Coordinates of N, CA and C in Angstrom, one line a residue:
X1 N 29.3 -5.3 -19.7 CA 28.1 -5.4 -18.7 C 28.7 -5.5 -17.3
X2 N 28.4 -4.7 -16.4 CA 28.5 -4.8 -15.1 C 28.2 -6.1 -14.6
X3 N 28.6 -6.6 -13.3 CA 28.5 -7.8 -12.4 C 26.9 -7.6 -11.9
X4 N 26.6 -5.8 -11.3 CA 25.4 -5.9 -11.1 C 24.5 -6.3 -11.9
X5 N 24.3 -5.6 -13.2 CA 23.7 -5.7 -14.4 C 23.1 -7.5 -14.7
X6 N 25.0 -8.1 -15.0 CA 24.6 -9.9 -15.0 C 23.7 -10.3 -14.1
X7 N 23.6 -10.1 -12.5 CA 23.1 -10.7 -11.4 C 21.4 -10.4 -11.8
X8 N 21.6 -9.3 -12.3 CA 19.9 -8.9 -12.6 C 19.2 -9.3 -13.7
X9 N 20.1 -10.0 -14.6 CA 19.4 -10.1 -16.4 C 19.2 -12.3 -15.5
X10 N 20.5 -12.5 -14.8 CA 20.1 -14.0 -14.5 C 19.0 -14.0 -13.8
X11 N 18.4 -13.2 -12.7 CA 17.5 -13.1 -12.1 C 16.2 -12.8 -12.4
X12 N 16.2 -12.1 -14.1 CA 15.1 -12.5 -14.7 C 14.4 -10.5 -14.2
X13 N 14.7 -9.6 -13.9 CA 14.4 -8.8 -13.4 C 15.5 -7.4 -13.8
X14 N 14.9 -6.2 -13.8 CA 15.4 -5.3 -13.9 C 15.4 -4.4 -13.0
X15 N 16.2 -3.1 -13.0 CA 16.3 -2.2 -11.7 C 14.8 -1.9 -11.5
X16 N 14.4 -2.2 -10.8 CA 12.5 -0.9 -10.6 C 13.1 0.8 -11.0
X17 N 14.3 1.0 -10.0 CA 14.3 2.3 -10.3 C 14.0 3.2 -11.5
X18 N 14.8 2.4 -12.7 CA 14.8 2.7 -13.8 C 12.8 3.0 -14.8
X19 N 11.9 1.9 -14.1 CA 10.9 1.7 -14.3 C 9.8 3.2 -13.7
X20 N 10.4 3.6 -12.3 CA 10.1 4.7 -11.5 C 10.5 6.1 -12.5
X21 N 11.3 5.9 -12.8 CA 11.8 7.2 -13.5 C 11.3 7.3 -14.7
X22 N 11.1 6.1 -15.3 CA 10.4 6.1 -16.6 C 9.0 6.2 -16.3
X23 N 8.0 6.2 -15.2 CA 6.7 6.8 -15.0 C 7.1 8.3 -14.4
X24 N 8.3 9.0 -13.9 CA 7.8 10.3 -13.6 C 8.5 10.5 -15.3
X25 N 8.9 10.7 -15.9 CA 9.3 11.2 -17.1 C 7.9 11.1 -18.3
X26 N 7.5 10.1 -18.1 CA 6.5 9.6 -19.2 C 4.9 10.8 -18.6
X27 N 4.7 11.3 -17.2 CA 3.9 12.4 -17.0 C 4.4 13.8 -17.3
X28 N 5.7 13.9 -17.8 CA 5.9 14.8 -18.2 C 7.6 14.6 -17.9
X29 N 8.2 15.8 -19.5 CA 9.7 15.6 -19.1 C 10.5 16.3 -18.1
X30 N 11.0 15.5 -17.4 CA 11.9 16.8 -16.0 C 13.3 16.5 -16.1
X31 N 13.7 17.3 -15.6 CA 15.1 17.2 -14.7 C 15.3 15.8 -13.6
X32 N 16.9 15.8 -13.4 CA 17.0 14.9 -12.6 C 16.5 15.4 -11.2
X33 N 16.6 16.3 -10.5 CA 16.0 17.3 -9.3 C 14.7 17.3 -9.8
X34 N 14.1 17.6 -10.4 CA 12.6 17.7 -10.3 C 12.4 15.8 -10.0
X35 N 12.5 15.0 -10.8 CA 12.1 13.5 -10.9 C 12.1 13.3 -9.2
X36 N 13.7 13.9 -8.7 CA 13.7 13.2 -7.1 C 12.1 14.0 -6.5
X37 N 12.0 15.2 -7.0 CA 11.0 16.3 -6.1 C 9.7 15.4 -6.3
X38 N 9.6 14.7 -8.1 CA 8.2 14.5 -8.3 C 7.9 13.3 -7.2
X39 N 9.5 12.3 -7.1 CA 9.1 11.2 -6.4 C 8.4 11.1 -4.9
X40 N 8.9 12.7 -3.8 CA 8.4 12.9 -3.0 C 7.3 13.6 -3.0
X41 N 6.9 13.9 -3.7 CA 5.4 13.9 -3.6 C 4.7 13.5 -4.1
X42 N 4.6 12.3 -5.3 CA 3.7 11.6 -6.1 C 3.5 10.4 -5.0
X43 N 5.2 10.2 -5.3 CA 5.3 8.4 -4.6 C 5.9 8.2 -3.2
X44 N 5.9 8.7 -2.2 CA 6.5 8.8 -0.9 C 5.9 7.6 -0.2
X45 N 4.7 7.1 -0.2 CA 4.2 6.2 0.2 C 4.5 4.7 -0.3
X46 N 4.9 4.9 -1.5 CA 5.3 3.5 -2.5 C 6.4 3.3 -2.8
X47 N 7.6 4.6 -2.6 CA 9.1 4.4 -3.6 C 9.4 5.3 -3.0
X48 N 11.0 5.1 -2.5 CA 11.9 6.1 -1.4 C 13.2 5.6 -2.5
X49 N 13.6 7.0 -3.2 CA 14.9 6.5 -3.7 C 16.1 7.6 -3.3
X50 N 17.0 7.3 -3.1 CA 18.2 8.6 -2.9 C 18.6 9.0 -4.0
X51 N 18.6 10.3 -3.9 CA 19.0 11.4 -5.5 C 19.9 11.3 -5.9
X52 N 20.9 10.8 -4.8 CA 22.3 10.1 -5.7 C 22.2 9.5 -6.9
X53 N 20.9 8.6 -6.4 CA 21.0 7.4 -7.3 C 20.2 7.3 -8.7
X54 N 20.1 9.1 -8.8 CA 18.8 9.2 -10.0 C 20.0 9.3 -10.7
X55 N 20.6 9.8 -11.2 CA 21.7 10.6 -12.7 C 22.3 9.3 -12.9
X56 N 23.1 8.3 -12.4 CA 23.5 7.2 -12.9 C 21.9 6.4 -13.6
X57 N 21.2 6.1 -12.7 CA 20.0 5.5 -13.4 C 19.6 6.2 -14.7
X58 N 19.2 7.8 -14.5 CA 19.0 8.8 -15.9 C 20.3 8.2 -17.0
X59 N 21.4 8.1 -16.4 CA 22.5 7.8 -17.6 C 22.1 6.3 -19.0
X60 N 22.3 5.4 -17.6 CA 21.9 4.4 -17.9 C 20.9 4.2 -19.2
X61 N 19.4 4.8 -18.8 CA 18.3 4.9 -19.4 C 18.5 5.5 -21.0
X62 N 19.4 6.8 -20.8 CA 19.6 7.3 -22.1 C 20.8 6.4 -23.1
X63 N 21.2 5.4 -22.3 CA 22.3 5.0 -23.1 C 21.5 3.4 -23.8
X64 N 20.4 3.3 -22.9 CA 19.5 2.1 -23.4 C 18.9 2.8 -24.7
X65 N 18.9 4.2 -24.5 CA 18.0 4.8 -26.1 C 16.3 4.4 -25.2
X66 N 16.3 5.1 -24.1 CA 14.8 4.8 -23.6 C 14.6 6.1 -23.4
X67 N 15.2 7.3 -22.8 CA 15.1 8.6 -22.6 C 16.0 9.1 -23.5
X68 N 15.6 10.8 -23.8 CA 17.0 11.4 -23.9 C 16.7 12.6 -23.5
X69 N 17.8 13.2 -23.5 CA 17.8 14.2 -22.6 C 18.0 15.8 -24.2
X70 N 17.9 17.0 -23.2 CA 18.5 18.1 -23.9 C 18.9 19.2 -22.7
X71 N 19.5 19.6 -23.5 CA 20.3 20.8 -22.3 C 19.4 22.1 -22.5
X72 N 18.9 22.6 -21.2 CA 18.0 24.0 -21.2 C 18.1 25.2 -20.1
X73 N 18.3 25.9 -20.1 CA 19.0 27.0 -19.5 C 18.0 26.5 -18.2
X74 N 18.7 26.7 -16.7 CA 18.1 26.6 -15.5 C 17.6 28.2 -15.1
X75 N 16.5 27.6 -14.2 CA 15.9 28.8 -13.9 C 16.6 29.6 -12.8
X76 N 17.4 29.3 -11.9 CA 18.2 29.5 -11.5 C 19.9 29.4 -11.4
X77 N 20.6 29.5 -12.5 CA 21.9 28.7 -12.3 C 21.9 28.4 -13.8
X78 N 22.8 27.0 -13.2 CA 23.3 26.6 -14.8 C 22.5 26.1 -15.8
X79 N 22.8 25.7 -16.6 CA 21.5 24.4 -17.4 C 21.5 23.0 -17.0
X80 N 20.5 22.7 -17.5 CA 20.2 21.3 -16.8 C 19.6 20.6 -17.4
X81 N 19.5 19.1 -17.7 CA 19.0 18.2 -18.9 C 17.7 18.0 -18.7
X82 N 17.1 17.9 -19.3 CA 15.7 17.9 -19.3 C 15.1 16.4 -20.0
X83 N 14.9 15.4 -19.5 CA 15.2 13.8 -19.8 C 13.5 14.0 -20.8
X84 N 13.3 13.0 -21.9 CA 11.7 13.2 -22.0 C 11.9 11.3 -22.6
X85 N 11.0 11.2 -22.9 CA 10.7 9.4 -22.9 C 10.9 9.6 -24.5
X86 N 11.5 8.5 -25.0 CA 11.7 7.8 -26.4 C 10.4 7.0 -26.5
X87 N 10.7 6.1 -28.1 CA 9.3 5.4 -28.5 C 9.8 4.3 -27.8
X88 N 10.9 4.1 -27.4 CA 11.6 2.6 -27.1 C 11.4 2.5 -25.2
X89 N 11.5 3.2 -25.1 CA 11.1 4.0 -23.4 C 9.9 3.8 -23.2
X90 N 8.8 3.9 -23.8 CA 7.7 3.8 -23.8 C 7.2 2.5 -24.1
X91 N 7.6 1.9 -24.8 CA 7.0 0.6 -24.9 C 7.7 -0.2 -24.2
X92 N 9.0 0.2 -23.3 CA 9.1 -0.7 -22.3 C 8.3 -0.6 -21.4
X93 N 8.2 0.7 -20.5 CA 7.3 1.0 -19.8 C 5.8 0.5 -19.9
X94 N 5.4 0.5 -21.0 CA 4.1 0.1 -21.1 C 3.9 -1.7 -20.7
X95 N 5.3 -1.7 -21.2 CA 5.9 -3.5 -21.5 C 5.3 -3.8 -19.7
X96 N 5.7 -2.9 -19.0 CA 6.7 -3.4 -17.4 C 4.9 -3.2 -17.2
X97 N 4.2 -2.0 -17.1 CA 2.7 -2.0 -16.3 C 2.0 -2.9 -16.8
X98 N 2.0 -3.7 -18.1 CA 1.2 -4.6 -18.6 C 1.6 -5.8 -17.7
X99 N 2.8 -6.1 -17.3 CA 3.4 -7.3 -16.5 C 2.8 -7.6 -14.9
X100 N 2.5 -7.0 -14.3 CA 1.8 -6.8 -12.9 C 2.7 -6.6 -12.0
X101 N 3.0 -6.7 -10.5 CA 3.7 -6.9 -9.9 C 3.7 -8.0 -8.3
X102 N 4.6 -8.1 -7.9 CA 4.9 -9.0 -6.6 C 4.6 -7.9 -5.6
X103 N 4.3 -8.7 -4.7 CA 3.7 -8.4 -3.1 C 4.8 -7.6 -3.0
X104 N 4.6 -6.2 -2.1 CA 5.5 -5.0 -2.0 C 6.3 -6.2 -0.2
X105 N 7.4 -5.7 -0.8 CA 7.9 -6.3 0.9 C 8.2 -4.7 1.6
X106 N 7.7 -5.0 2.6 CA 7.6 -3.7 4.0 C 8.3 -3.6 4.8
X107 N 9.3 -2.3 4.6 CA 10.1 -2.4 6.1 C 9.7 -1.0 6.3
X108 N 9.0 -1.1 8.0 CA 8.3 0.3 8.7 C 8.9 -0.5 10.2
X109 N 10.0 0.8 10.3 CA 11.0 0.3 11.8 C 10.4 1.0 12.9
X110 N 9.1 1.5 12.5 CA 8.4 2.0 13.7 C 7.6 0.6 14.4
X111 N 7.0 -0.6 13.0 CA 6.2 -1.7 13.6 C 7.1 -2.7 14.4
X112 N 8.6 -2.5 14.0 CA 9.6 -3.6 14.6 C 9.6 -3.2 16.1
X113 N 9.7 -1.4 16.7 CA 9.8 -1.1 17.9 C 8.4 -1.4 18.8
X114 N 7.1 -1.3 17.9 CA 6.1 -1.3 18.6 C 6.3 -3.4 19.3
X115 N 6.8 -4.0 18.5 CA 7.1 -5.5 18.7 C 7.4 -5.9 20.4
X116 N 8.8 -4.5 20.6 CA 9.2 -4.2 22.0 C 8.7 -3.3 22.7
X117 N 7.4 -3.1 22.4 CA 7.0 -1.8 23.4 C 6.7 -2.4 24.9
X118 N 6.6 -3.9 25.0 CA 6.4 -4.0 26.2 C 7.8 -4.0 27.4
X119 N 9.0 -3.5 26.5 CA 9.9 -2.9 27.5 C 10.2 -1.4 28.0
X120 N 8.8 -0.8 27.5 CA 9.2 0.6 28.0 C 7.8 1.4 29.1
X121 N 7.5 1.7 29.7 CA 6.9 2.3 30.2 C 5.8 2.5 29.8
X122 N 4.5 2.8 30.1 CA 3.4 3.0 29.4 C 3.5 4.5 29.0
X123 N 3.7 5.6 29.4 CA 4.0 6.8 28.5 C 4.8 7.0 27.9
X124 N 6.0 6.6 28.0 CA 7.2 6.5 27.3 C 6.4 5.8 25.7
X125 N 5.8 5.0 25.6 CA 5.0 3.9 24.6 C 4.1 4.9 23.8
X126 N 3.0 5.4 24.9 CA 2.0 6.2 24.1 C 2.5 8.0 23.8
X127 N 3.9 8.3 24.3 CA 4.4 9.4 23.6 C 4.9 8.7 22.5
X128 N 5.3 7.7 22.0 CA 6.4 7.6 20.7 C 4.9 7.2 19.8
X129 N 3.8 6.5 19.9 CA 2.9 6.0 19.3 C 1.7 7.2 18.7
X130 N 2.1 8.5 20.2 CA 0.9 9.8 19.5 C 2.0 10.6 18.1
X131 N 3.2 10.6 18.7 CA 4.3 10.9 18.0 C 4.1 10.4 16.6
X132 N 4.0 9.1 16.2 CA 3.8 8.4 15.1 C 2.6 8.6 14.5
X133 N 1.3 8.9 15.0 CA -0.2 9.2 14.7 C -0.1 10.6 14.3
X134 N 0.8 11.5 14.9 CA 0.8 13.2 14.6 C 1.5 12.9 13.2
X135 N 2.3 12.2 12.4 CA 3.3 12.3 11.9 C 2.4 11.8 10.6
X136 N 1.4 10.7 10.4 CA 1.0 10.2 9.9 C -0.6 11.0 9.2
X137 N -0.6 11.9 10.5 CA -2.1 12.8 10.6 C -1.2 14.2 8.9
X138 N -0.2 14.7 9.2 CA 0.4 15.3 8.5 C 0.8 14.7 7.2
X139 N 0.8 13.3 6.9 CA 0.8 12.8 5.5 C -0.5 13.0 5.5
X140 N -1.6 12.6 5.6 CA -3.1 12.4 5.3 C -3.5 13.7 4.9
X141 N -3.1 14.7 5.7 CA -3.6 16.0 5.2 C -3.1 16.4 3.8
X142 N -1.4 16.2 3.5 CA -1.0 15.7 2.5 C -1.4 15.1 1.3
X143 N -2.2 14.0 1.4 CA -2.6 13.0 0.0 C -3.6 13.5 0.3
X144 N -4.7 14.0 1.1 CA -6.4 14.8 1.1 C -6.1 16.1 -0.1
X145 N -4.7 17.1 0.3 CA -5.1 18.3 -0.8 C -4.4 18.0 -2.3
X146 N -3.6 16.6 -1.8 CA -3.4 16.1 -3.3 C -4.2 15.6 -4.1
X147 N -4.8 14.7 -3.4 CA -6.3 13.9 -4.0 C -7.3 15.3 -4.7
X148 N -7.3 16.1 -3.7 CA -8.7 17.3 -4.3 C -7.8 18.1 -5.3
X149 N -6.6 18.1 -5.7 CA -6.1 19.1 -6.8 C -6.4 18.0 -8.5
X150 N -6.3 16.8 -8.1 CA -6.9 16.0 -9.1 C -8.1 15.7 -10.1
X151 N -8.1 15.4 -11.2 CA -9.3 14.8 -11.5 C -8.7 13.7 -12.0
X152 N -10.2 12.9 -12.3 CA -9.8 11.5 -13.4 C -9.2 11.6 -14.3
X153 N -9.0 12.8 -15.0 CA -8.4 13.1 -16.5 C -6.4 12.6 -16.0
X154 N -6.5 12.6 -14.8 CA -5.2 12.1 -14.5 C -5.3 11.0 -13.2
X155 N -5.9 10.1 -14.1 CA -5.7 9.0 -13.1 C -4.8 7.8 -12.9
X156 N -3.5 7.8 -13.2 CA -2.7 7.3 -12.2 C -2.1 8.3 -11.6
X157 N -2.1 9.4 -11.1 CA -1.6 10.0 -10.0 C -3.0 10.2 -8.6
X158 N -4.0 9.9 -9.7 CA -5.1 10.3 -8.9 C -5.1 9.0 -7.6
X159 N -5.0 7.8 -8.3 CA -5.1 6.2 -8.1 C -4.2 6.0 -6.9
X160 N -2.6 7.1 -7.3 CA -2.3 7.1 -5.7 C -2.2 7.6 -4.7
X161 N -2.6 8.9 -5.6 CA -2.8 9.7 -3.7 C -4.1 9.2 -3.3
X162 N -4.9 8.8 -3.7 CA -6.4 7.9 -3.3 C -5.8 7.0 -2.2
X163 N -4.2 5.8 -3.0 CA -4.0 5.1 -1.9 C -3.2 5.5 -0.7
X164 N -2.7 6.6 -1.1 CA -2.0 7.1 0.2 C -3.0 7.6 1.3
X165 N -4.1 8.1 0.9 CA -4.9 8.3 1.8 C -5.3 7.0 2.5
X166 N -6.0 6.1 1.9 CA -6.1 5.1 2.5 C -5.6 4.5 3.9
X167 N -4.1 4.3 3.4 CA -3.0 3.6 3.5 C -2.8 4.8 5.1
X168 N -3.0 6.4 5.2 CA -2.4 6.7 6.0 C -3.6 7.1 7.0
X169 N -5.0 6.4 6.6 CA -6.2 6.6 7.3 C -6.3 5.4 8.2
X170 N -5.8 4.6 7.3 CA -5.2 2.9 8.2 C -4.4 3.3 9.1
X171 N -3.5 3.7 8.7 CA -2.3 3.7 10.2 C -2.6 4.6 11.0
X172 N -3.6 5.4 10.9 CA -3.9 6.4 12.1 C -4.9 5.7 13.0
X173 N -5.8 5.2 12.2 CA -6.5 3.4 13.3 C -6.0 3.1 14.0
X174 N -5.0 2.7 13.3 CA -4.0 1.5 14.3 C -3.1 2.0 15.0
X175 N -2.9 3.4 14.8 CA -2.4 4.2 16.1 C -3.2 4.5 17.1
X176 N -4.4 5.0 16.9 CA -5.4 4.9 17.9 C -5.5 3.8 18.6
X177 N -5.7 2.2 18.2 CA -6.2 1.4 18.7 C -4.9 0.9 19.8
X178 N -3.8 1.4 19.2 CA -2.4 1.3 20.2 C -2.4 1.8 21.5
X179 N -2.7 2.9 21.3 CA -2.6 3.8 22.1 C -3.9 3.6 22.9
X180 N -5.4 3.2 22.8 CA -6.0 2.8 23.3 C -5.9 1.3 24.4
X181 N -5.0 0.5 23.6 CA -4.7 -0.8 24.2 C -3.6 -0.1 24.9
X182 N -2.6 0.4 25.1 CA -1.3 0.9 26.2 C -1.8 1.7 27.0
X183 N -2.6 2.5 26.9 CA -3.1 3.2 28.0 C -4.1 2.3 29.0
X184 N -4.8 0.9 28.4 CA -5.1 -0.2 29.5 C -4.5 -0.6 30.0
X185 N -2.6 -0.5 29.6 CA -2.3 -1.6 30.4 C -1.6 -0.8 31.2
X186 N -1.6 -1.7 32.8 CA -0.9 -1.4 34.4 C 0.2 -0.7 34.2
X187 N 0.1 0.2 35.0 CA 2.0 1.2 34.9 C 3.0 0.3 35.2

């Protein structure tokens, strides 16, 4: 067992990642490249992982006997494994959603700058702030044609692009309301 591994079993907790992979695999079986593809556009609002870091995790999983994989000709290129969920993969997973989870902790290094916006100029402020509202306006459009390609027959994907809308109808608020408050205040 790895040093990582101990630090995590004393800690009472497992990788999430492993848990992420095992919800894009369990909607269907993919590739390691497809899983990173599904992650950016299922879960971009909730889970940011580096694609490095899927094929060790994929390893991992198949060596727990939670996935397994098969080799299938690529549609372009070489072949490629095609991971699909075990009975033992599945009842963990089910194991982990039945468990609930802890408050997500947030790091958005755009709220840390807005903390110092009172050292920059008032346009200098409301360009980086319409900048952040344009950027946010282009996820929403985003989780809107995801939300409408949906029905309830698939509702946990539905459940999150619902919250990404949300979540990115909020922060266009509160880019507004920024940008409304900076533009009151004295040059």
């Amino acid at each position: 067992m790895r040093v990582s591994d101990l630090k995590e079993a004393a800690a009472g907790k497992e990788k999430p990642l492993k848990y992420v992979l095992l919800a894009g695999i369990y909607n269907e079986p993919r590739s390691g490249y497809e899983l990173t593809k599904w992650l950016q556009m299922v879960g971009q609002h909730c889970w940011s992982v580096e694609h490095s870091s899927v094929y060790p995790a994929l390893r991992e999983l198949e060596k727990d006997e939670l996935i397994q994989s098969e080799r299938l000709p690529g549609t372009r290129g070489p072949d490629r494994s095609i991971y699909s969920m075990t009975a033992a993969g599945l009842d963990k997973l089910r194991a982990w959603v039945a468990n609930g989870s802890p408050r997500p902790a947030i790091k958005d290094e755009q709220i840390l700058r807005v903390l110092c916006f009172d050292l920059l100029p008032r346009e200098t402020a409301l360009q980086q702030i319409r900048e952040v509202r344009a950027d946010h306006q282009v996820q929403l459009e985003f989780f809107l044609a995801r939300q409408a390609m949906l029905t309830e027959r698939q509702l946990g994907p539905l459940l999150v692009a619902r919250r990404g809308v949300l979540a990115e109808q909020a922060y266009i608020a509160w880019c507004d309301e920024v940008a409304d408050m900076i533009a009151r205040r004295p040059a």
